[in-house]
């Protein structure tokens, strides 16, 4: 039999099995089935597009479930961030059902179904890939440390559940009868507010060290207690984060700090020693100045971001990044200034270039963010000049607002005089005649502003 025939006949067998349908009791062998009447998930709270995808898959004879954060958050009465679908249809089969569909991913092959701005992610049930099965070996690859490089073995829904990270993330809302399928006792953990990794914690962290960051993220987001077994390996395994690509760590760190609970998440990451592997330069400064302003500046920035999100205001990860790396930049600029004798501004430019390049070995920083950070940092020196035309020019700078917010952060932490912040607050609100007065009567603030930075110059 040719390969192509073999392929199509196994495909046909699978289809036939599906047409006749496995008895529910068999396919859901070890699931706790929570009937519609015994849970609070209502279709009203599910995105219409996710429902469309679920129904279409189901109509075509596939099993189709909502899974992951969507189900977890609906049960908890939270608004899900996005809706993920899991199915026994292969990526190609999914693609053939939806015109607006693209297959993505190498590590995990997924289908993205597009509805305007909304993307519904549809994943085929992932299997365990028992060693010994040649196909599985080919489809799954590990590093020597046990990290998964590829994971494209398809399997049953139960196997899929086992491969997920936490029990509370492994609940399936089956569109067929609106029941919730619970293979990992996730419902119990939700009820008790426990975050528990599925399987052997150490092995699961070695497979994918990012799961350690996810522990911190979900424990804080959900307000759950981390189960002791899930918690134990964190301290020791944190260095494994060094093996993760900077671009993935950037994506994760955005989720960590734009979640609305950045401050608590930051504290938890530090507690488990995870933070040091994301931002090693910042960690050195934090360790140096536990009592002083650097730790306050980062914490304050996190807090401001949380407040802004709560008020529905816009936030950018670049601002948090600017805060995280400010102290390393400032210290390095001072060192360059003393050691190489470069004046303050070029010393700052050189320090910025070095800090950005070192940090990007850990977490990538997209260009649009590094441009923002550089501008915000470089504008800080210009706040010292409060006479003549210079304040007007600074006020007109497109990045003034962010730079001013950043100045206030430095004021709040005692790094610069409150008076300087006040002057700029008043200057913005002043009428044009008041502005004239303020910039005329004022001497250059450079002399007055004896901040620590200036002291060291
Ligand atoms: P939220 O979207 O609210 O941040 P989520 O739980 O939906 O939370 P996603 O990153 O969207 O998180 O992932 C969707 C689901 O995929 C998770 O709930 C989990 O079941 C699974 N998952 C995601 N990342 C991993 C991982 N690193 N290891 C194992 N399973 C994972
Ligand atoms: Mg999600």
Coordinates of C-alpha atoms and ligand atoms in Angstrom, one line a residue:
X1 CA 0.0 0.0 0.0
X2 CA 1.4 3.4 -0.9
X3 CA 2.0 5.9 1.8
X4 CA -0.8 8.1 0.5
X5 CA -3.2 5.2 0.6
X6 CA -2.2 4.2 4.0
X7 CA -2.8 7.7 5.1
X8 CA -6.2 8.0 3.6
X9 CA -7.4 4.6 4.8
X10 CA -6.3 5.4 8.4
X11 CA -8.0 8.7 8.0
X12 CA -11.2 6.9 6.8
X13 CA -11.1 4.5 9.7
X14 CA -10.8 7.4 12.1
X15 CA -13.8 9.0 10.4
X16 CA -15.9 5.8 10.6
X17 CA -15.1 5.5 14.3
X18 CA -16.2 9.1 14.7
X19 CA -19.4 8.6 12.6
X20 CA -20.4 5.7 14.8
X21 CA -19.1 7.6 17.8
X22 CA -17.3 6.1 20.7
X23 CA -19.6 5.5 23.6
X24 CA -19.4 8.5 25.8
X25 CA -18.7 6.3 28.8
X26 CA -15.6 4.9 27.0
X27 CA -14.2 8.2 25.6
X28 CA -14.8 10.0 28.9
X29 CA -13.7 7.0 30.9
X30 CA -12.2 8.7 33.9
X31 CA -13.9 12.1 33.6
X32 CA -16.1 13.5 36.2
X33 CA -19.0 14.7 34.1
X34 CA -20.6 17.8 35.5
X35 CA -24.0 18.1 33.9
X36 CA -25.3 21.5 32.6
X37 CA -27.6 21.8 35.6
X38 CA -24.7 21.5 38.0
X39 CA -22.4 24.2 36.8
X40 CA -22.7 27.9 36.1
X41 CA -21.3 28.3 32.6
X42 CA -23.8 30.0 30.4
X43 CA -23.5 30.4 26.7
X44 CA -24.4 34.0 27.1
X45 CA -21.0 34.6 28.5
X46 CA -19.2 32.8 25.7
X47 CA -18.0 34.7 22.6
X48 CA -20.4 34.2 19.7
X49 CA -17.4 33.4 17.5
X50 CA -16.2 30.7 19.8
X51 CA -19.7 29.2 19.8
X52 CA -19.7 29.3 16.0
X53 CA -16.5 27.3 15.9
X54 CA -17.6 24.8 18.5
X55 CA -21.0 24.2 16.7
X56 CA -19.4 23.9 13.3
X57 CA -16.9 21.3 14.5
X58 CA -19.6 19.4 16.4
X59 CA -21.9 19.4 13.3
X60 CA -19.1 18.0 11.3
X61 CA -18.9 15.0 13.7
X62 CA -16.0 16.1 15.8
X63 CA -15.8 16.5 19.6
X64 CA -15.5 20.2 20.3
X65 CA -14.8 21.7 23.7
X66 CA -14.0 25.1 25.2
X67 CA -10.9 24.6 27.3
X68 CA -8.4 26.4 29.5
X69 CA -8.6 29.8 30.9
X70 CA -12.0 30.4 29.3
X71 CA -13.7 27.6 31.2
X72 CA -11.8 28.3 34.4
X73 CA -12.7 32.0 34.4
X74 CA -16.4 31.4 33.5
X75 CA -16.7 29.0 36.5
X76 CA -15.1 31.6 38.7
X77 CA -17.4 34.3 37.4
X78 CA -14.5 36.2 35.8
X79 CA -14.5 37.6 32.3
X80 CA -12.3 35.3 30.2
X81 CA -9.5 37.0 28.2
X82 CA -9.9 34.7 25.3
X83 CA -11.5 31.5 24.3
X84 CA -9.6 28.4 23.3
X85 CA -11.1 25.4 21.6
X86 CA -9.9 21.8 21.7
X87 CA -11.1 19.1 19.3
X88 CA -10.4 15.7 18.0
X89 CA -10.2 17.1 14.4
X90 CA -6.7 17.3 13.0
X91 CA -5.3 20.8 12.1
X92 CA -6.0 20.0 8.4
X93 CA -9.5 18.9 9.1
X94 CA -10.1 22.1 11.1
X95 CA -8.7 24.1 8.2
X96 CA -11.0 22.4 5.7
X97 CA -14.0 23.5 7.8
X98 CA -13.2 27.2 8.1
X99 CA -12.3 29.6 5.3
X100 CA -11.0 32.2 7.7
X101 CA -8.4 29.8 9.2
X102 CA -4.6 29.7 9.3
X103 CA -2.4 26.9 10.7
X104 CA 0.4 28.2 12.9
X105 CA 3.1 27.1 15.2
X106 CA 6.0 24.6 15.0
X107 CA 6.3 23.6 18.6
X108 CA 2.5 23.1 18.8
X109 CA 0.5 23.1 15.6
X110 CA -2.6 25.1 16.0
X111 CA -5.4 26.5 13.9
X112 CA -6.3 30.2 14.2
X113 CA -9.8 31.0 13.1
X114 CA -10.2 34.7 12.4
X115 CA -13.3 36.8 13.0
X116 CA -12.3 40.4 12.4
X117 CA -10.1 41.2 15.4
X118 CA -11.1 38.1 17.4
X119 CA -9.0 35.0 16.9
X120 CA -10.3 31.7 18.2
X121 CA -7.5 29.3 18.8
X122 CA -8.4 25.7 17.9
X123 CA -6.0 22.9 19.0
X124 CA -6.2 19.2 18.3
X125 CA -6.1 17.0 21.4
X126 CA -2.5 16.4 22.2
X127 CA -1.3 12.9 23.2
X128 CA 1.2 11.6 25.6
X129 CA 3.3 10.0 22.8
X130 CA 4.4 6.9 24.7
X131 CA 8.0 6.2 23.9
X132 CA 8.3 3.2 21.7
X133 CA 5.7 4.4 19.3
X134 CA 7.9 5.5 16.4
X135 CA 5.5 8.2 15.2
X136 CA 5.4 9.7 18.6
X137 CA 9.2 9.8 18.8
X138 CA 9.4 11.6 15.5
X139 CA 6.7 14.1 16.5
X140 CA 8.1 14.8 19.9
X141 CA 11.6 16.1 20.7
X142 CA 13.3 16.8 24.0
X143 CA 16.5 18.5 24.9
X144 CA 19.0 16.7 27.2
X145 CA 17.4 18.6 30.2
X146 CA 14.0 17.2 29.3
X147 CA 12.7 20.3 27.7
X148 CA 10.1 19.8 25.0
X149 CA 11.0 21.2 21.6
X150 CA 8.2 19.7 19.6
X151 CA 5.0 18.3 20.8
X152 CA 2.8 17.3 17.9
X153 CA 1.5 14.0 19.0
X154 CA -2.3 13.9 18.8
X155 CA -4.3 11.9 21.3
X156 CA -7.5 11.5 23.2
X157 CA -9.1 14.2 25.3
X158 CA -8.0 12.6 28.4
X159 CA -4.4 12.6 27.3
X160 CA -4.8 16.2 26.3
X161 CA -6.0 17.0 29.8
X162 CA -2.9 15.4 31.2
X163 CA -0.6 17.5 29.1
X164 CA -2.1 20.8 30.3
X165 CA -0.4 22.8 33.0
X166 CA -2.7 23.1 36.0
X167 CA -5.7 21.1 37.1
X168 CA -7.9 24.2 37.0
X169 CA -6.8 24.8 33.4
X170 CA -7.8 21.3 32.3
X171 CA -11.6 21.6 32.3
X172 CA -13.5 21.0 29.1
X173 CA -16.9 22.5 28.3
X174 CA -18.4 20.1 25.8
X175 CA -20.7 21.8 23.3
X176 CA -22.5 18.6 22.6
X177 CA -24.4 18.6 25.8
X178 CA -23.0 21.7 27.7
X179 CA -21.5 19.5 30.3
X180 CA -18.0 20.1 31.9
X181 CA -15.6 17.2 31.6
X182 CA -13.1 17.1 34.5
X183 CA -10.3 14.6 34.2
X184 CA -7.8 16.1 36.6
X185 CA -10.1 17.0 39.5
X186 CA -9.8 20.6 38.5
X187 CA -13.3 21.5 39.8
X188 CA -12.4 20.5 43.3
X189 CA -9.2 22.6 43.1
X190 CA -11.3 25.6 41.9
X191 CA -13.7 25.1 44.8
X192 CA -10.8 25.0 47.3
X193 CA -8.8 27.8 45.6
X194 CA -5.8 25.6 45.0
X195 CA -3.3 25.9 42.1
X196 CA -1.8 22.5 41.4
X197 CA 0.4 21.4 38.5
X198 CA -0.7 18.2 36.7
X199 CA 1.8 15.3 37.0
X200 CA 5.2 15.3 38.6
X201 CA 6.0 19.0 39.3
X202 CA 9.7 18.8 38.7
X203 CA 9.3 16.9 35.4
X204 CA 6.7 19.3 34.2
X205 CA 8.9 22.4 35.0
X206 CA 11.8 20.7 33.2
X207 CA 9.7 20.1 30.2
X208 CA 8.7 23.7 30.0
X209 CA 10.2 26.1 32.6
X210 CA 7.7 28.8 31.6
X211 CA 5.2 26.9 33.7
X212 CA 7.0 28.3 36.7
X213 CA 6.1 31.8 35.6
X214 CA 2.6 30.7 35.0
X215 CA 2.4 29.5 38.6
X216 CA 3.1 33.0 39.8
X217 CA 0.7 34.5 37.3
X218 CA -2.3 32.3 38.0
X219 CA -1.7 32.2 41.8
X220 CA -2.0 36.0 41.8
X221 CA -4.7 36.3 39.2
X222 CA -7.0 33.8 40.8
X223 CA -6.0 34.5 44.4
X224 CA -5.3 30.7 44.8
X225 CA -2.9 29.0 47.2
X226 CA -0.1 27.2 45.5
X227 CA -0.2 23.5 46.4
X228 CA 2.9 22.5 48.4
X229 CA 4.1 20.0 45.8
X230 CA 3.7 22.5 43.0
X231 CA 5.6 25.1 45.0
X232 CA 8.5 23.0 46.2
X233 CA 10.7 22.8 43.1
X234 CA 10.3 26.4 42.1
X235 CA 13.2 27.8 44.2
X236 CA 15.6 25.3 42.8
X237 CA 14.5 25.1 39.2
X238 CA 14.3 28.9 38.5
X239 CA 17.7 28.8 36.6
X240 CA 16.0 26.7 33.9
X241 CA 14.4 29.9 32.6
X242 CA 17.8 30.6 31.1
X243 CA 17.0 28.1 28.4
X244 CA 13.9 29.8 27.2
X245 CA 14.0 32.0 24.1
X246 CA 14.1 35.8 24.8
X247 CA 11.0 36.3 22.6
X248 CA 8.9 33.8 24.6
X249 CA 10.1 35.3 27.9
X250 CA 9.1 38.8 26.6
X251 CA 5.6 37.6 25.7
X252 CA 5.3 36.0 29.2
X253 CA 6.6 39.0 31.0
X254 CA 4.0 41.2 29.3
X255 CA 1.3 38.9 30.6
X256 CA 2.9 38.9 34.0
X257 CA 3.0 42.7 34.3
X258 CA -0.1 43.7 32.4
X259 CA -2.4 41.5 34.2
X260 CA -3.7 44.1 36.6
X261 CA -1.8 42.6 39.5
X262 CA 1.7 43.4 38.4
X263 CA 2.9 44.4 41.9
X264 CA 1.8 41.2 43.6
X265 CA 3.1 39.1 40.7
X266 CA 6.5 40.9 40.8
X267 CA 6.7 40.2 44.6
X268 CA 5.9 36.5 44.0
X269 CA 8.4 36.2 41.2
X270 CA 11.1 37.6 43.5
X271 CA 10.1 35.4 46.3
X272 CA 10.7 32.3 44.2
X273 CA 13.9 33.6 42.7
X274 CA 12.3 33.7 39.2
X275 CA 12.6 37.4 38.7
X276 CA 16.4 37.2 38.8
X277 CA 16.4 35.1 35.7
X278 CA 14.2 37.4 33.8
X279 CA 15.9 40.7 34.8
X280 CA 19.3 39.9 36.2
X281 CA 20.6 43.5 36.1
X282 CA 17.5 44.8 37.9
X283 CA 17.8 42.1 40.5
X284 CA 21.4 43.2 41.3
X285 CA 20.1 46.8 41.9
X286 CA 17.2 45.6 43.9
X287 CA 19.5 43.5 46.1
X288 CA 21.8 46.5 46.6
X289 CA 19.1 48.9 47.6
X290 CA 16.4 46.9 49.4
X291 CA 15.7 49.8 51.7
X292 CA 16.1 52.6 49.2
X293 CA 14.4 54.0 46.2
X294 CA 15.2 51.5 43.4
X295 CA 13.0 48.8 44.8
X296 CA 10.4 51.4 45.4
X297 CA 10.6 52.8 41.8
X298 CA 9.9 49.4 40.3
X299 CA 7.1 48.6 42.8
X300 CA 5.6 52.1 42.3
X301 CA 5.6 51.6 38.5
X302 CA 3.8 48.3 38.9
X303 CA 1.3 49.8 41.2
X304 CA 0.6 52.7 38.8
X305 CA 0.1 50.3 36.0
X306 CA -2.4 48.3 38.1
X307 CA -4.3 51.5 39.0
X308 CA -4.4 52.6 35.4
X309 CA -5.7 49.3 34.3
X310 CA -8.3 49.4 37.0
X311 CA -9.4 52.9 35.7
X312 CA -9.6 51.6 32.2
X313 CA -6.6 53.7 31.1
X314 CA -4.1 52.6 28.5
X315 CA -0.8 51.0 29.6
X316 CA 2.3 50.1 27.7
X317 CA 4.8 47.4 28.7
X318 CA 7.5 49.8 27.6
X319 CA 6.8 52.0 30.6
X320 CA 7.2 49.1 33.0
X321 CA 10.4 48.1 31.2
X322 CA 11.7 51.6 31.5
X323 CA 11.1 51.5 35.2
X324 CA 12.6 48.0 35.6
X325 CA 15.8 49.0 33.8
X326 CA 16.1 52.6 35.0
X327 CA 18.4 51.8 37.9
X328 CA 20.8 49.6 35.9
X329 CA 20.9 52.4 33.3
X330 CA 21.4 55.1 35.9
X331 CA 24.1 53.2 37.7
X332 CA 26.0 52.3 34.5
X333 CA 25.8 55.9 33.3
X334 CA 27.4 57.1 36.6
X335 CA 30.1 54.5 36.3
X336 CA 30.9 55.4 32.7
X337 CA 30.9 59.1 33.7
X338 CA 33.5 58.5 36.5
X339 CA 35.5 55.8 34.8
X340 CA 35.6 57.2 31.2
X341 CA 35.1 60.8 32.0
X342 CA 32.2 61.1 29.5
X343 CA 29.8 63.9 30.2
X344 CA 26.3 63.0 31.6
X345 CA 24.4 62.8 28.3
X346 CA 26.7 60.7 26.2
X347 CA 27.4 58.5 29.3
X348 CA 23.6 58.0 29.5
X349 CA 23.4 57.1 25.8
X350 CA 26.2 54.6 26.1
X351 CA 24.7 53.0 29.2
X352 CA 21.3 52.8 27.5
X353 CA 22.8 50.9 24.6
X354 CA 24.6 48.5 26.8
X355 CA 21.7 47.8 29.2
X356 CA 19.2 47.2 26.3
X357 CA 21.6 44.9 24.6
X358 CA 22.3 42.9 27.8
X359 CA 18.6 42.7 28.7
X360 CA 17.6 41.5 25.3
X361 CA 19.6 38.3 25.9
X362 CA 17.0 37.5 28.5
X363 CA 13.8 39.0 27.4
X364 CA 13.5 40.4 23.9
X365 CA 12.5 44.1 23.6
X366 CA 10.7 45.0 20.4
X367 CA 12.1 48.0 18.7
X368 CA 9.1 50.2 19.2
X369 CA 9.5 49.6 23.0
X370 CA 13.2 50.3 23.1
X371 CA 12.6 53.5 21.2
X372 CA 10.0 54.6 23.8
X373 CA 12.3 53.6 26.7
X374 CA 15.3 55.4 25.3
X375 CA 13.3 58.6 24.8
X376 CA 11.7 58.5 28.2
X377 CA 15.1 58.0 29.8
X378 CA 16.9 60.6 27.8
X379 CA 14.3 63.2 28.4
X380 CA 14.8 62.9 32.2
X381 CA 17.9 65.1 32.1
X382 CA 15.9 67.9 30.3
X383 CA 13.5 68.4 33.2
X384 CA 16.4 70.2 35.0
X385 CA 16.2 73.1 32.7
X386 CA 13.4 75.5 33.6
X387 CA 14.3 78.8 32.0
X388 CA 14.2 80.2 28.5
X389 CA 12.7 78.3 25.6
X390 CA 13.8 74.8 26.8
X391 CA 10.8 74.0 28.9
X392 CA 8.5 74.9 26.0
X393 CA 10.4 72.6 23.7
X394 CA 10.2 69.8 26.2
X395 CA 6.5 70.3 26.7
X396 CA 6.0 70.0 22.9
X397 CA 8.0 66.8 22.7
X398 CA 5.7 63.9 21.6
X399 CA 7.0 61.7 24.4
X400 CA 6.6 64.5 27.1
X401 CA 3.7 62.9 28.9
X402 CA 5.4 59.5 29.4
X403 CA 8.6 61.2 30.5
X404 CA 6.7 63.4 32.9
X405 CA 4.9 60.4 34.4
X406 CA 8.3 58.8 34.8
X407 CA 9.7 61.9 36.5
X408 CA 6.8 61.7 39.0
X409 CA 7.7 58.1 39.7
X410 CA 11.2 59.2 40.5
X411 CA 9.9 62.0 42.7
X412 CA 7.6 59.5 44.5
X413 CA 10.6 57.4 45.3
X414 CA 12.7 60.3 46.6
X415 CA 15.2 60.1 43.8
X416 CA 14.6 63.7 42.8
X417 CA 13.2 66.7 44.7
X418 CA 9.4 67.0 44.9
X419 CA 9.8 70.6 43.9
X420 CA 11.0 69.7 40.4
X421 CA 7.9 67.6 39.8
X422 CA 5.7 70.3 41.2
X423 CA 7.2 72.9 38.9
X424 CA 6.5 70.8 35.8
X425 CA 3.0 70.0 37.0
X426 CA 2.3 73.7 37.4
X427 CA 4.0 74.6 34.1
X428 CA 1.7 72.4 32.1
X429 CA -1.4 74.0 33.6
X430 CA -0.2 77.5 33.6
X431 CA -1.6 80.2 31.3
X432 CA 0.8 81.6 28.7
X433 CA 1.6 84.7 30.8
X434 CA 2.2 82.5 33.9
X435 CA 4.4 80.3 31.8
X436 CA 6.5 83.3 30.7
X437 CA 6.9 84.3 34.3
X438 CA 7.9 80.9 35.4
X439 CA 10.6 80.5 32.8
X440 CA 11.8 84.1 33.2
X441 CA 12.2 84.3 37.0
X442 CA 13.5 80.8 37.2
X443 CA 17.2 80.1 37.2
X444 CA 18.4 77.0 35.6
X445 CA 17.3 74.3 37.8
X446 CA 20.5 72.5 37.3
X447 CA 22.1 74.2 40.2
X448 CA 19.1 73.8 42.5
X449 CA 18.4 70.2 41.7
X450 CA 20.9 68.4 43.9
X451 CA 19.6 65.0 43.2
X452 CA 21.7 61.9 43.9
X453 CA 22.4 61.8 40.2
X454 CA 23.8 65.3 40.1
X455 CA 25.7 64.7 43.3
X456 CA 27.6 61.9 41.7
X457 CA 28.4 63.9 38.5
Ligands
LIG1 P1 -5.3 33.5 30.3 O1 -5.6 33.4 28.9 O2 -6.4 34.0 31.2 O3 -4.1 34.2 30.6 P2 -5.1 30.6 30.1 O4 -5.2 29.6 31.1 O5 -6.2 30.6 29.0 O6 -5.1 32.0 30.9 P3 -3.3 30.5 27.9 O7 -1.9 30.9 27.9 O8 -4.3 31.2 27.1 O9 -3.7 30.5 29.4 O10 -3.3 28.9 27.6 C1 -4.5 28.2 27.3 C2 -4.5 26.9 28.0 O11 -3.4 26.1 27.3 C3 -4.1 26.8 29.5 O12 -5.3 27.0 30.2 C4 -3.5 25.4 29.6 O13 -4.5 24.5 29.7 C5 -2.8 25.3 28.3 N1 -1.4 25.7 28.4 C6 -0.9 27.0 28.1 N2 0.4 27.0 28.3 C7 0.8 25.8 28.7 C8 2.1 25.2 29.1 N3 3.2 26.0 29.1 N4 2.1 23.9 29.5 C9 0.9 23.2 29.5 N5 -0.3 23.7 29.2 C10 -0.3 25.0 28.8
LIG2 MG1 -6.4 31.9 27.4

